[in-house]
Amino acid sequence: MPLHVPPAPTPALRSVLAALGSPTAVREARTPALRSAQGPLSPELPLPVHALDRIGPDELAPVTRLAAWRFLIRDSERAVAAADTMLTPDGWAFSHFFEGPYIASTELALRQAEAVTPHYQPRLLSIPALYMLALWLHADSEADASGGALAPADLLVPLAPAPPGIAAHRAHRVADLLRLMTLRIAPGPGPLLGSPA
């Protein structure tokens, strides 16, 4: 497998395992698939979620920040939900469970990326200004997953559902997709800020 999935911080994994082991946390989750899952549930494929807070003209470099660690939650057959963790003053902690189209779309994009010849480090890139999520294939497979900027050799794969005019599950060079995203965003004063998807 050419993808180098980075290890998640141990406290992030522990917090998700604790939440999965808590009948209250699972019962109160707004994820029917998680509540009705039969058999043991396990967190897999930890991916750092970076938020792209600024998309602007070419002279402004895109700004990303680590916003979460996301785990796909699998039953015996498939991913049924996901769990996000967030960084708190005390370290990484469980945030919430969720489900929806990005679960299957993430799995599909990762399977497609495994067929890519070069070795990449998979991450998720949230683009709040477009309500968009993309698989970020970072060319430096040994990089610290918590940092790093978008690099010219990186690939971005928009996940479904993608915004109108942006094809889902098609790999783009960073510069090409940034140019396309810039056209989708109406110009306004200052940087575009938002919360991760």
Coordinates of N, CA, C and O in Angstrom, one line a residue:
M1 N 0.8 -1.2 0.0 CA 0.0 0.0 0.0 C 0.9 1.2 0.0 O 1.7 1.4 0.9
P2 N 0.8 2.1 -1.0 CA 1.7 3.3 -1.0 C 1.4 4.4 0.0 O 2.2 5.2 0.2
L3 N 0.2 4.4 0.6 CA -0.1 5.4 1.6 C 0.5 5.2 2.9 O 0.5 4.0 3.4
H4 N 1.1 6.2 3.5 CA 1.7 6.1 4.8 C 0.8 6.8 5.8 O 0.9 8.0 6.0
V5 N -0.1 6.1 6.4 CA -1.1 6.6 7.3 C -0.3 7.0 8.6 O 0.3 6.2 9.2
P6 N -0.4 8.3 9.0 CA 0.4 8.7 10.2 C -0.3 8.2 11.4 O -1.5 8.0 11.5
P7 N 0.6 7.9 12.5 CA 0.0 7.5 13.7 C -0.7 8.6 14.4 O -0.2 9.8 14.4
A8 N -1.9 8.4 15.0 CA -2.6 9.4 15.7 C -2.0 9.6 17.1 O -1.4 8.7 17.6
P9 N -2.1 10.8 17.7 CA -1.7 10.9 19.1 C -2.4 9.9 20.0 O -3.6 9.7 19.8
T10 N -1.6 9.3 20.8 CA -2.2 8.2 21.7 C -3.4 8.7 22.5 O -4.4 8.0 22.6
P11 N -3.3 10.0 23.1 CA -4.5 10.4 23.8 C -5.8 10.6 22.9 O -6.9 10.4 23.4
A12 N -5.6 10.9 21.7 CA -6.7 11.0 20.8 C -7.4 9.6 20.6 O -8.6 9.5 20.7
L13 N -6.6 8.6 20.4 CA -7.1 7.2 20.2 C -7.7 6.8 21.5 O -8.8 6.2 21.5
R14 N -7.1 7.0 22.6 CA -7.6 6.6 23.9 C -9.0 7.2 24.1 O -9.9 6.6 24.6
S15 N -9.1 8.5 23.8 CA -10.4 9.2 24.0 C -11.5 8.6 23.2 O -12.7 8.5 23.6
V16 N -11.2 8.2 21.9 CA -12.2 7.6 21.1 C -12.6 6.2 21.6 O -13.8 5.9 21.6
L17 N -11.6 5.5 22.0 CA -11.9 4.1 22.6 C -12.8 4.3 23.8 O -13.7 3.5 24.0
A18 N -12.5 5.3 24.7 CA -13.3 5.5 25.9 C -14.7 5.8 25.5 O -15.7 5.4 26.1
A19 N -14.9 6.7 24.4 CA -16.2 7.1 24.0 C -17.0 5.9 23.4 O -18.2 5.7 23.7
L20 N -16.3 5.0 22.7 CA -16.9 3.8 22.1 C -17.3 2.9 23.2 O -18.3 2.1 23.1
G21 N -16.6 2.9 24.3 CA -16.9 2.0 25.4 C -18.0 2.6 26.4 O -18.4 1.9 27.3
S22 N -18.4 3.8 26.1 CA -19.4 4.4 27.0 C -20.8 4.3 26.3 O -21.1 4.9 25.3
P23 N -21.6 3.5 27.0 CA -23.0 3.3 26.4 C -23.7 4.7 26.3 O -24.5 4.9 25.3
T24 N -23.4 5.6 27.2 CA -24.1 6.9 27.1 C -23.6 7.7 25.9 O -24.4 8.3 25.2
A25 N -22.3 7.7 25.6 CA -21.8 8.5 24.5 C -22.3 7.9 23.2 O -22.7 8.6 22.3
V26 N -22.4 6.6 23.1 CA -22.9 6.0 21.8 C -24.4 6.2 21.7 O -24.9 6.5 20.6
R27 N -25.1 6.0 22.8 CA -26.6 6.1 22.8 C -27.0 7.6 22.4 O -28.0 7.8 21.7
E28 N -26.2 8.6 22.9 CA -26.6 10.0 22.7 C -26.0 10.5 21.4 O -26.4 11.6 21.0
A29 N -25.2 9.8 20.7 CA -24.7 10.2 19.4 C -25.8 10.3 18.4 O -26.7 9.5 18.4
R30 N -25.7 11.3 17.6 CA -26.7 11.5 16.5 C -26.4 10.7 15.3 O -26.4 11.2 14.2
T31 N -26.1 9.4 15.5 CA -25.6 8.6 14.4 C -26.4 7.2 14.6 O -26.0 6.3 15.2
P32 N -27.6 7.1 13.9 CA -28.3 5.9 14.0 C -27.5 4.7 13.6 O -27.7 3.6 14.2
A33 N -26.7 4.8 12.6 CA -25.9 3.6 12.2 C -24.9 3.1 13.3 O -24.7 1.9 13.5
L34 N -24.4 4.1 14.1 CA -23.6 3.7 15.2 C -24.4 3.0 16.3 O -24.0 2.0 16.9
R35 N -25.5 3.6 16.6 CA -26.4 3.0 17.7 C -26.9 1.6 17.4 O -27.1 0.8 18.3
S36 N -27.1 1.4 16.1 CA -27.7 0.1 15.7 C -26.7 -0.9 15.2 O -27.0 -2.0 14.9
A37 N -25.4 -0.6 15.3 CA -24.4 -1.5 14.8 C -24.3 -2.7 15.7 O -24.4 -2.6 16.9
Q38 N -24.1 -3.9 15.1 CA -24.0 -5.1 15.8 C -22.6 -5.5 15.9 O -21.8 -5.3 15.0
G39 N -22.2 -6.0 17.1 CA -20.8 -6.5 17.3 C -19.9 -5.4 17.7 O -20.3 -4.2 17.9
P40 N -18.6 -5.7 17.8 CA -17.7 -4.7 18.3 C -17.4 -3.6 17.3 O -17.4 -3.8 16.1
L41 N -17.2 -2.4 17.8 CA -16.8 -1.3 16.9 C -15.3 -0.9 17.2 O -14.9 -1.0 18.3
S42 N -14.6 -0.5 16.1 CA -13.2 -0.2 16.3 C -12.9 1.1 15.5 O -13.3 1.2 14.4
P43 N -12.1 1.9 16.1 CA -11.6 3.1 15.4 C -10.4 2.7 14.5 O -9.5 2.1 14.9
E44 N -10.5 3.1 13.2 CA -9.4 2.8 12.3 C -9.1 4.0 11.4 O -9.8 5.0 11.4
L45 N -8.0 3.9 10.6 CA -7.6 4.9 9.7 C -7.6 6.3 10.3 O -8.4 7.2 9.8
P46 N -6.8 6.6 11.3 CA -6.8 8.0 11.8 C -6.2 8.9 10.8 O -5.2 8.7 10.2
L47 N -6.9 10.0 10.6 CA -6.4 11.0 9.6 C -6.4 12.4 10.3 O -7.4 12.8 10.9
P48 N -5.3 13.1 10.2 CA -5.4 14.5 10.6 C -6.3 15.4 9.7 O -6.2 15.2 8.5
V49 N -7.1 16.2 10.3 CA -8.0 17.1 9.6 C -7.4 18.5 9.7 O -7.3 19.1 10.8
H50 N -7.0 19.0 8.6 CA -6.4 20.4 8.5 C -7.5 21.3 7.9 O -8.2 20.9 7.0
A51 N -7.6 22.5 8.4 CA -8.6 23.4 7.9 C -7.8 24.5 7.0 O -6.8 24.9 7.4
L52 N -8.4 24.7 5.9 CA -7.8 25.8 5.0 C -8.6 27.1 5.3 O -9.7 27.2 4.8
D53 N -8.0 27.9 6.1 CA -8.7 29.1 6.5 C -8.6 30.3 5.6 O -9.4 31.3 5.7
R54 N -7.7 30.2 4.6 CA -7.6 31.4 3.7 C -7.3 30.9 2.3 O -6.4 30.1 2.1
I55 N -8.2 31.3 1.4 CA -7.9 31.1 0.0 C -8.0 32.4 -0.6 O -9.0 33.2 -0.5
G56 N -7.0 32.8 -1.3 CA -7.0 34.2 -1.9 C -6.2 34.3 -3.1 O -5.8 33.2 -3.7
P57 N -5.9 35.5 -3.6 CA -5.1 35.7 -4.8 C -3.7 35.0 -4.6 O -3.3 34.7 -3.5
D58 N -3.1 34.8 -5.8 CA -1.8 34.0 -5.8 C -0.7 34.6 -4.9 O 0.1 33.8 -4.4
E59 N -0.8 35.8 -4.6 CA 0.3 36.4 -3.7 C 0.1 36.0 -2.3 O 1.0 36.1 -1.5
L60 N -1.1 35.5 -1.9 CA -1.3 35.1 -0.6 C -1.2 33.5 -0.5 O -1.9 32.8 -1.2
A61 N -0.3 33.1 0.3 CA -0.1 31.6 0.5 C -1.3 31.0 1.3 O -1.8 31.7 2.2
P62 N -1.8 29.9 0.9 CA -2.9 29.3 1.6 C -2.4 28.9 3.0 O -1.3 28.5 3.2
V63 N -3.3 29.2 4.0 CA -3.0 29.0 5.4 C -3.8 27.8 5.9 O -5.0 27.7 5.7
T64 N -3.1 26.8 6.4 CA -3.8 25.6 7.0 C -3.4 25.5 8.4 O -2.4 26.0 8.9
R65 N -4.3 24.8 9.2 CA -4.0 24.5 10.6 C -4.6 23.2 10.9 O -5.7 22.8 10.4
L66 N -4.0 22.5 11.9 CA -4.5 21.2 12.3 C -5.7 21.5 13.2 O -5.7 22.2 14.2
A67 N -6.9 20.9 12.8 CA -8.2 21.2 13.5 C -8.7 20.0 14.3 O -9.4 20.1 15.3
A68 N -8.3 18.7 13.9 CA -8.9 17.5 14.5 C -8.1 16.3 14.0 O -7.3 16.4 13.1
W69 N -8.3 15.2 14.7 CA -7.9 13.9 14.2 C -9.2 13.1 14.1 O -10.1 13.2 15.0
R70 N -9.4 12.5 12.9 CA -10.7 11.8 12.6 C -10.4 10.3 12.5 O -9.4 9.9 11.8
F71 N -11.2 9.5 13.1 CA -11.1 8.1 13.0 C -12.4 7.5 12.3 O -13.5 7.9 12.7
L72 N -12.2 6.6 11.4 CA -13.4 5.9 10.8 C -13.8 4.8 11.8 O -12.9 4.1 12.3
I73 N -15.0 4.7 12.2 CA -15.5 3.7 13.1 C -16.1 2.5 12.3 O -17.1 2.7 11.6
R74 N -15.5 1.4 12.5 CA -15.9 0.2 11.7 C -16.6 -0.8 12.6 O -16.2 -1.0 13.7
D75 N -17.6 -1.5 12.0 CA -18.2 -2.7 12.6 C -17.4 -3.8 11.9 O -16.4 -3.6 11.3
S76 N -18.0 -5.0 12.0 CA -17.3 -6.1 11.4 C -17.2 -6.1 9.9 O -16.3 -6.7 9.2
E77 N -18.0 -5.2 9.2 CA -18.1 -5.2 7.7 C -17.6 -3.9 7.1 O -17.1 -3.9 6.0
R78 N -18.0 -2.8 7.7 CA -17.7 -1.5 7.0 C -17.6 -0.4 8.0 O -18.0 -0.5 9.2
A79 N -17.3 0.8 7.5 CA -17.3 2.0 8.3 C -18.7 2.5 8.4 O -19.4 2.6 7.5
V80 N -19.1 2.7 9.7 CA -20.5 3.1 9.9 C -20.6 4.5 10.4 O -21.7 5.1 10.4
A81 N -19.5 5.1 10.9 CA -19.5 6.4 11.4 C -18.1 6.9 11.5 O -17.1 6.2 11.0
A82 N -17.9 8.1 12.0 CA -16.6 8.6 12.3 C -16.6 9.3 13.6 O -17.6 9.7 14.1
A83 N -15.4 9.4 14.2 CA -15.2 10.1 15.5 C -14.2 11.2 15.3 O -13.1 10.9 14.7
D84 N -14.5 12.4 15.7 CA -13.5 13.5 15.7 C -13.0 13.7 17.1 O -13.7 13.6 18.1
T85 N -11.7 14.1 17.2 CA -11.1 14.5 18.5 C -10.7 16.0 18.3 O -10.5 16.4 17.1
M86 N -10.5 16.7 19.4 CA -10.1 18.1 19.3 C -9.0 18.3 20.3 O -8.9 17.6 21.3
L87 N -8.2 19.3 20.0 CA -7.1 19.7 20.9 C -7.6 20.6 22.0 O -8.2 21.6 21.7
T88 N -7.5 20.2 23.2 CA -7.9 21.1 24.4 C -6.7 21.5 25.1 O -5.6 21.0 24.9
P89 N -6.8 22.4 26.1 CA -5.7 22.7 27.0 C -5.1 21.5 27.7 O -3.9 21.5 28.0
D90 N -5.8 20.4 27.8 CA -5.3 19.2 28.5 C -4.9 18.2 27.5 O -4.5 17.1 27.9
G91 N -4.9 18.5 26.2 CA -4.5 17.5 25.2 C -5.6 17.1 24.3 O -6.7 17.7 24.3
W92 N -5.4 16.0 23.5 CA -6.4 15.6 22.6 C -7.6 14.9 23.3 O -7.3 14.1 24.2
A93 N -8.8 15.3 23.0 CA -10.0 14.7 23.6 C -11.1 14.4 22.6 O -11.2 15.1 21.6
F94 N -11.9 13.4 22.9 CA -13.0 13.1 22.0 C -13.9 14.3 21.9 O -14.3 15.0 22.8
S95 N -14.4 14.5 20.6 CA -15.3 15.6 20.4 C -16.7 15.1 20.1 O -17.7 15.4 20.8
H96 N -16.9 14.3 19.0 CA -18.2 13.8 18.6 C -18.1 12.7 17.6 O -17.1 12.6 16.9
F97 N -19.2 11.9 17.6 CA -19.4 10.9 16.5 C -20.3 11.6 15.4 O -21.1 12.4 15.7
F98 N -20.2 11.1 14.2 CA -21.1 11.6 13.1 C -21.1 10.5 12.0 O -20.2 9.6 12.0
E99 N -22.1 10.7 11.1 CA -22.1 9.8 9.9 C -22.6 10.7 8.8 O -22.8 11.9 9.0
G100 N -22.7 10.1 7.6 CA -23.1 10.9 6.4 C -22.2 10.5 5.2 O -21.4 9.6 5.3
P101 N -22.4 11.2 4.1 CA -21.8 10.8 2.9 C -20.2 10.9 2.9 O -19.6 10.2 2.1
Y102 N -19.6 11.7 3.8 CA -18.2 11.8 3.8 C -17.5 10.5 4.3 O -16.3 10.3 4.0
I103 N -18.2 9.6 5.0 CA -17.6 8.4 5.5 C -17.3 7.5 4.3 O -16.1 7.1 4.1
A104 N -18.3 7.2 3.5 CA -18.1 6.3 2.3 C -17.2 7.0 1.3 O -16.3 6.3 0.7
S105 N -17.3 8.3 1.2 CA -16.5 9.0 0.2 C -15.0 9.0 0.6 O -14.1 8.9 -0.2
T106 N -14.7 9.1 1.9 CA -13.4 9.0 2.4 C -12.8 7.7 2.1 O -11.6 7.5 1.6
E107 N -13.5 6.6 2.4 CA -13.1 5.2 2.1 C -12.8 5.0 0.7 O -11.7 4.5 0.3
L108 N -13.7 5.5 -0.2 CA -13.5 5.4 -1.7 C -12.2 6.1 -2.1 O -11.4 5.6 -2.9
A109 N -12.0 7.4 -1.6 CA -10.9 8.2 -2.0 C -9.6 7.5 -1.6 O -8.6 7.5 -2.3
L110 N -9.6 6.9 -0.4 CA -8.4 6.2 0.1 C -8.1 5.0 -0.7 O -6.9 4.8 -1.0
R111 N -9.1 4.2 -1.1 CA -8.9 3.1 -2.0 C -8.3 3.5 -3.3 O -7.4 2.9 -3.8
Q112 N -8.9 4.6 -3.9 CA -8.3 5.1 -5.2 C -6.9 5.6 -5.0 O -6.1 5.3 -5.9
A113 N -6.6 6.2 -3.9 CA -5.3 6.8 -3.7 C -4.2 5.7 -3.5 O -3.0 5.8 -3.9
E114 N -4.6 4.5 -3.0 CA -3.7 3.4 -2.9 C -3.1 2.9 -4.2 O -2.1 2.3 -4.3
A115 N -3.8 3.2 -5.3 CA -3.4 2.8 -6.6 C -2.4 3.8 -7.2 O -1.8 3.6 -8.2
V116 N -2.2 5.0 -6.5 CA -1.2 6.0 -7.0 C 0.2 5.5 -6.8 O 0.5 4.9 -5.8
T117 N 1.0 5.7 -7.8 CA 2.4 5.2 -7.7 C 3.2 5.8 -6.6 O 3.8 5.1 -5.8
P118 N 3.4 7.1 -6.5 CA 4.2 7.7 -5.5 C 3.6 7.4 -4.1 O 2.4 7.2 -3.9
H119 N 4.5 7.5 -3.1 CA 4.1 7.3 -1.7 C 3.6 8.6 -1.1 O 4.3 9.6 -1.2
Y120 N 2.4 8.7 -0.6 CA 1.8 9.9 0.0 C 1.4 9.6 1.4 O 1.2 8.5 1.8
Q121 N 1.3 10.7 2.2 CA 0.7 10.7 3.5 C -0.7 11.2 3.4 O -0.9 12.4 3.0
P122 N -1.7 10.4 3.7 CA -3.1 10.9 3.6 C -3.5 11.8 4.8 O -3.2 11.5 5.9
R123 N -4.2 12.9 4.5 CA -4.8 13.8 5.4 C -6.1 14.2 4.9 O -6.4 13.9 3.8
L124 N -6.9 14.9 5.7 CA -8.1 15.5 5.2 C -8.0 17.0 5.3 O -7.3 17.5 6.2
L125 N -8.5 17.7 4.3 CA -8.4 19.1 4.2 C -9.9 19.7 4.2 O -10.6 19.4 3.2
S126 N -10.2 20.4 5.2 CA -11.5 21.0 5.3 C -11.4 22.4 4.7 O -10.5 23.2 5.0
I127 N -12.3 22.8 3.8 CA -12.4 24.1 3.2 C -13.7 24.7 3.6 O -14.7 24.6 2.9
P128 N -13.8 25.4 4.8 CA -15.0 25.9 5.3 C -15.7 26.9 4.4 O -16.9 26.9 4.3
A129 N -15.0 27.7 3.7 CA -15.5 28.7 2.8 C -16.4 28.1 1.7 O -17.3 28.8 1.2
L130 N -16.1 26.8 1.4 CA -16.9 26.2 0.3 C -17.7 25.0 0.8 O -18.3 24.2 0.0
Y131 N -17.7 24.8 2.1 CA -18.4 23.6 2.7 C -17.9 22.4 2.0 O -18.7 21.5 1.6
M132 N -16.6 22.2 1.9 CA -15.9 21.2 1.1 C -14.9 20.4 2.0 O -14.3 21.0 2.8
L133 N -14.8 19.2 1.7 CA -13.8 18.3 2.3 C -13.0 17.6 1.2 O -13.6 17.1 0.2
A134 N -11.7 17.5 1.3 CA -10.9 16.8 0.3 C -9.9 15.9 1.0 O -9.4 16.2 2.2
L135 N -9.6 14.8 0.4 CA -8.4 14.0 0.8 C -7.2 14.7 0.3 O -7.0 15.1 -0.9
W136 N -6.3 15.0 1.2 CA -5.0 15.7 1.0 C -3.9 14.7 0.9 O -3.6 14.0 2.0
L137 N -3.3 14.4 -0.2 CA -2.2 13.5 -0.4 C -1.0 14.3 -0.3 O -0.6 14.9 -1.3
H138 N -0.3 14.3 0.9 CA 0.9 15.0 1.1 C 2.1 14.3 0.6 O 2.3 13.1 0.9
A139 N 2.9 14.9 -0.3 CA 4.0 14.2 -1.0 C 5.1 13.8 0.0 O 5.8 12.8 -0.3
D140 N 5.3 14.5 1.1 CA 6.3 14.1 2.1 C 5.7 13.1 3.0 O 5.0 13.5 4.0
S141 N 5.8 11.9 2.7 CA 5.1 10.8 3.5 C 5.6 10.7 4.9 O 5.0 10.1 5.8
E142 N 6.8 11.2 5.2 CA 7.4 11.1 6.5 C 7.2 12.4 7.3 O 7.7 12.5 8.4
A143 N 6.5 13.4 6.8 CA 6.3 14.7 7.5 C 5.5 14.5 8.8 O 4.7 13.5 8.9
D144 N 5.7 15.4 9.7 CA 4.9 15.5 10.9 C 3.4 15.8 10.5 O 3.2 16.8 9.8
A145 N 2.5 14.9 10.8 CA 1.1 15.1 10.3 C 0.4 16.3 10.9 O -0.6 16.7 10.4
S146 N 1.0 16.8 12.0 CA 0.3 18.0 12.6 C 0.6 19.3 12.0 O 0.0 20.3 12.2
G147 N 1.6 19.3 11.1 CA 2.1 20.5 10.5 C 2.2 20.4 9.0 O 1.7 19.5 8.4
G148 N 2.8 21.4 8.5 CA 3.0 21.4 7.0 C 2.0 22.2 6.2 O 0.9 22.4 6.6
A149 N 2.5 22.8 5.2 CA 1.7 23.6 4.3 C 1.5 22.8 3.0 O 2.1 21.8 2.8
L150 N 0.5 23.2 2.3 CA 0.2 22.6 1.0 C 1.5 22.8 0.1 O 2.0 23.9 0.0
A151 N 1.9 21.7 -0.5 CA 3.1 21.8 -1.4 C 2.7 21.6 -2.8 O 1.7 20.9 -3.1
P152 N 3.5 22.1 -3.7 CA 3.2 21.9 -5.2 C 3.0 20.5 -5.6 O 2.2 20.2 -6.5
A153 N 3.8 19.5 -5.0 CA 3.7 18.1 -5.4 C 2.5 17.4 -4.7 O 2.3 16.2 -5.1
D154 N 1.8 18.0 -3.8 CA 0.7 17.4 -3.2 C -0.5 17.3 -4.2 O -0.6 18.0 -5.1
L155 N -1.4 16.3 -3.8 CA -2.6 16.1 -4.6 C -3.8 16.3 -3.7 O -3.8 16.0 -2.5
L156 N -4.9 16.9 -4.2 CA -6.1 17.1 -3.5 C -7.2 16.4 -4.2 O -7.4 16.5 -5.4
V157 N -8.0 15.6 -3.5 CA -9.1 14.8 -4.1 C -10.4 15.2 -3.4 O -10.6 14.8 -2.2
P158 N -11.2 16.1 -4.0 CA -12.5 16.5 -3.4 C -13.4 15.3 -3.1 O -13.5 14.4 -3.9
L159 N -13.9 15.3 -1.9 CA -14.8 14.2 -1.5 C -16.3 14.6 -1.9 O -16.6 15.7 -2.0
A160 N -17.1 13.5 -2.1 CA -18.5 13.8 -2.5 C -19.3 13.9 -1.2 O -19.0 13.2 -0.2
P161 N -20.2 14.9 -1.1 CA -20.6 15.8 -2.2 C -19.6 17.0 -2.3 O -19.3 17.6 -1.3
A162 N -19.2 17.3 -3.5 CA -18.4 18.4 -3.7 C -19.2 19.6 -4.2 O -20.3 19.4 -4.7
P163 N -18.7 20.8 -4.1 CA -19.4 22.0 -4.5 C -19.7 21.9 -6.1 O -18.9 21.3 -6.8
P164 N -20.7 22.6 -6.6 CA -20.9 22.6 -8.0 C -19.7 23.1 -8.7 O -19.0 24.1 -8.3
G165 N -19.4 22.5 -9.9 CA -18.2 22.9 -10.7 C -16.9 22.2 -10.2 O -15.9 22.4 -10.9
I166 N -16.9 21.5 -9.2 CA -15.7 20.8 -8.7 C -16.0 19.3 -8.7 O -16.9 18.8 -8.0
A167 N -15.3 18.5 -9.5 CA -15.6 17.1 -9.6 C -15.1 16.3 -8.4 O -13.9 16.5 -8.0
A168 N -15.9 15.5 -7.8 CA -15.5 14.7 -6.7 C -14.7 13.5 -7.2 O -14.8 13.0 -8.3
H169 N -13.8 13.0 -6.3 CA -13.0 11.9 -6.6 C -12.1 12.0 -7.8 O -11.7 11.0 -8.4
R170 N -11.7 13.2 -8.1 CA -10.7 13.4 -9.2 C -9.5 14.1 -8.5 O -9.7 15.2 -7.9
A171 N -8.3 13.5 -8.7 CA -7.1 14.1 -8.1 C -6.7 15.4 -8.9 O -6.7 15.4 -10.1
H172 N -6.4 16.4 -8.1 CA -5.9 17.7 -8.7 C -4.6 18.1 -8.0 O -4.4 17.8 -6.9
R173 N -3.7 18.7 -8.8 CA -2.5 19.3 -8.2 C -3.1 20.5 -7.4 O -4.1 21.1 -7.7
V174 N -2.3 20.8 -6.3 CA -2.8 21.9 -5.4 C -3.1 23.2 -6.1 O -4.1 23.8 -5.9
A175 N -2.1 23.6 -6.9 CA -2.3 24.9 -7.6 C -3.6 24.9 -8.5 O -4.3 25.9 -8.5
D176 N -3.9 23.8 -9.1 CA -5.0 23.8 -10.0 C -6.3 23.8 -9.2 O -7.3 24.6 -9.6
L177 N -6.4 23.1 -8.1 CA -7.6 23.1 -7.3 C -7.8 24.4 -6.6 O -8.9 24.9 -6.5
L178 N -6.7 25.0 -6.1 CA -6.8 26.3 -5.4 C -7.3 27.4 -6.4 O -8.1 28.2 -6.0
R179 N -6.8 27.3 -7.6 CA -7.3 28.3 -8.6 C -8.8 28.1 -8.9 O -9.6 29.1 -8.9
L180 N -9.3 26.8 -9.0 CA -10.7 26.6 -9.2 C -11.5 27.0 -7.9 O -12.6 27.6 -8.1
M181 N -11.0 26.7 -6.7 CA -11.7 27.1 -5.5 C -11.8 28.7 -5.4 O -12.8 29.2 -5.0
T182 N -10.7 29.3 -5.8 CA -10.7 30.8 -5.7 C -11.8 31.4 -6.6 O -12.4 32.4 -6.2
L183 N -12.0 30.8 -7.7 CA -13.1 31.3 -8.6 C -14.5 31.1 -8.0 O -15.4 31.8 -8.3
R184 N -14.6 30.0 -7.1 CA -15.9 29.7 -6.5 C -16.2 30.7 -5.4 O -17.4 30.7 -4.9
I185 N -15.2 31.3 -4.8 CA -15.4 32.2 -3.6 C -15.6 33.6 -4.0 O -14.7 34.2 -4.7
A186 N -16.6 34.3 -3.6 CA -16.8 35.7 -3.9 C -15.8 36.5 -3.2 O -15.5 36.2 -2.0
P187 N -15.2 37.5 -3.8 CA -14.2 38.3 -3.1 C -14.8 39.1 -2.0 O -15.9 39.5 -2.0
G188 N -14.0 39.2 -0.9 CA -14.5 39.9 0.3 C -13.3 40.4 1.0 O -12.2 40.1 0.7
P189 N -13.5 41.2 2.1 CA -12.4 41.8 2.8 C -11.8 40.8 3.7 O -12.5 40.0 4.4
G190 N -10.5 40.7 3.8 CA -9.8 39.9 4.7 C -9.8 38.4 4.4 O -10.4 38.0 3.5
P191 N -9.2 37.6 5.3 CA -9.2 36.2 5.1 C -10.5 35.5 5.4 O -11.4 36.1 6.1
L192 N -10.7 34.4 4.8 CA -11.9 33.6 5.0 C -11.7 32.6 6.1 O -10.8 31.8 6.1
L193 N -12.6 32.8 7.1 CA -12.4 31.9 8.3 C -13.7 31.1 8.5 O -14.7 31.5 8.1
G194 N -13.5 29.9 9.2 CA -14.6 29.1 9.5 C -14.2 27.9 10.3 O -13.0 27.8 10.6
S195 N -15.1 27.0 10.6 CA -14.8 25.8 11.4 C -14.7 24.6 10.5 O -15.2 24.6 9.4
P196 N -13.9 23.6 10.9 CA -13.7 22.4 10.0 C -15.0 21.7 9.8 O -15.9 21.7 10.6
A197 N -15.0 21.0 8.6 CA -16.2 20.2 8.2 C -16.3 18.9 9.1 O -15.3 18.4 9.5

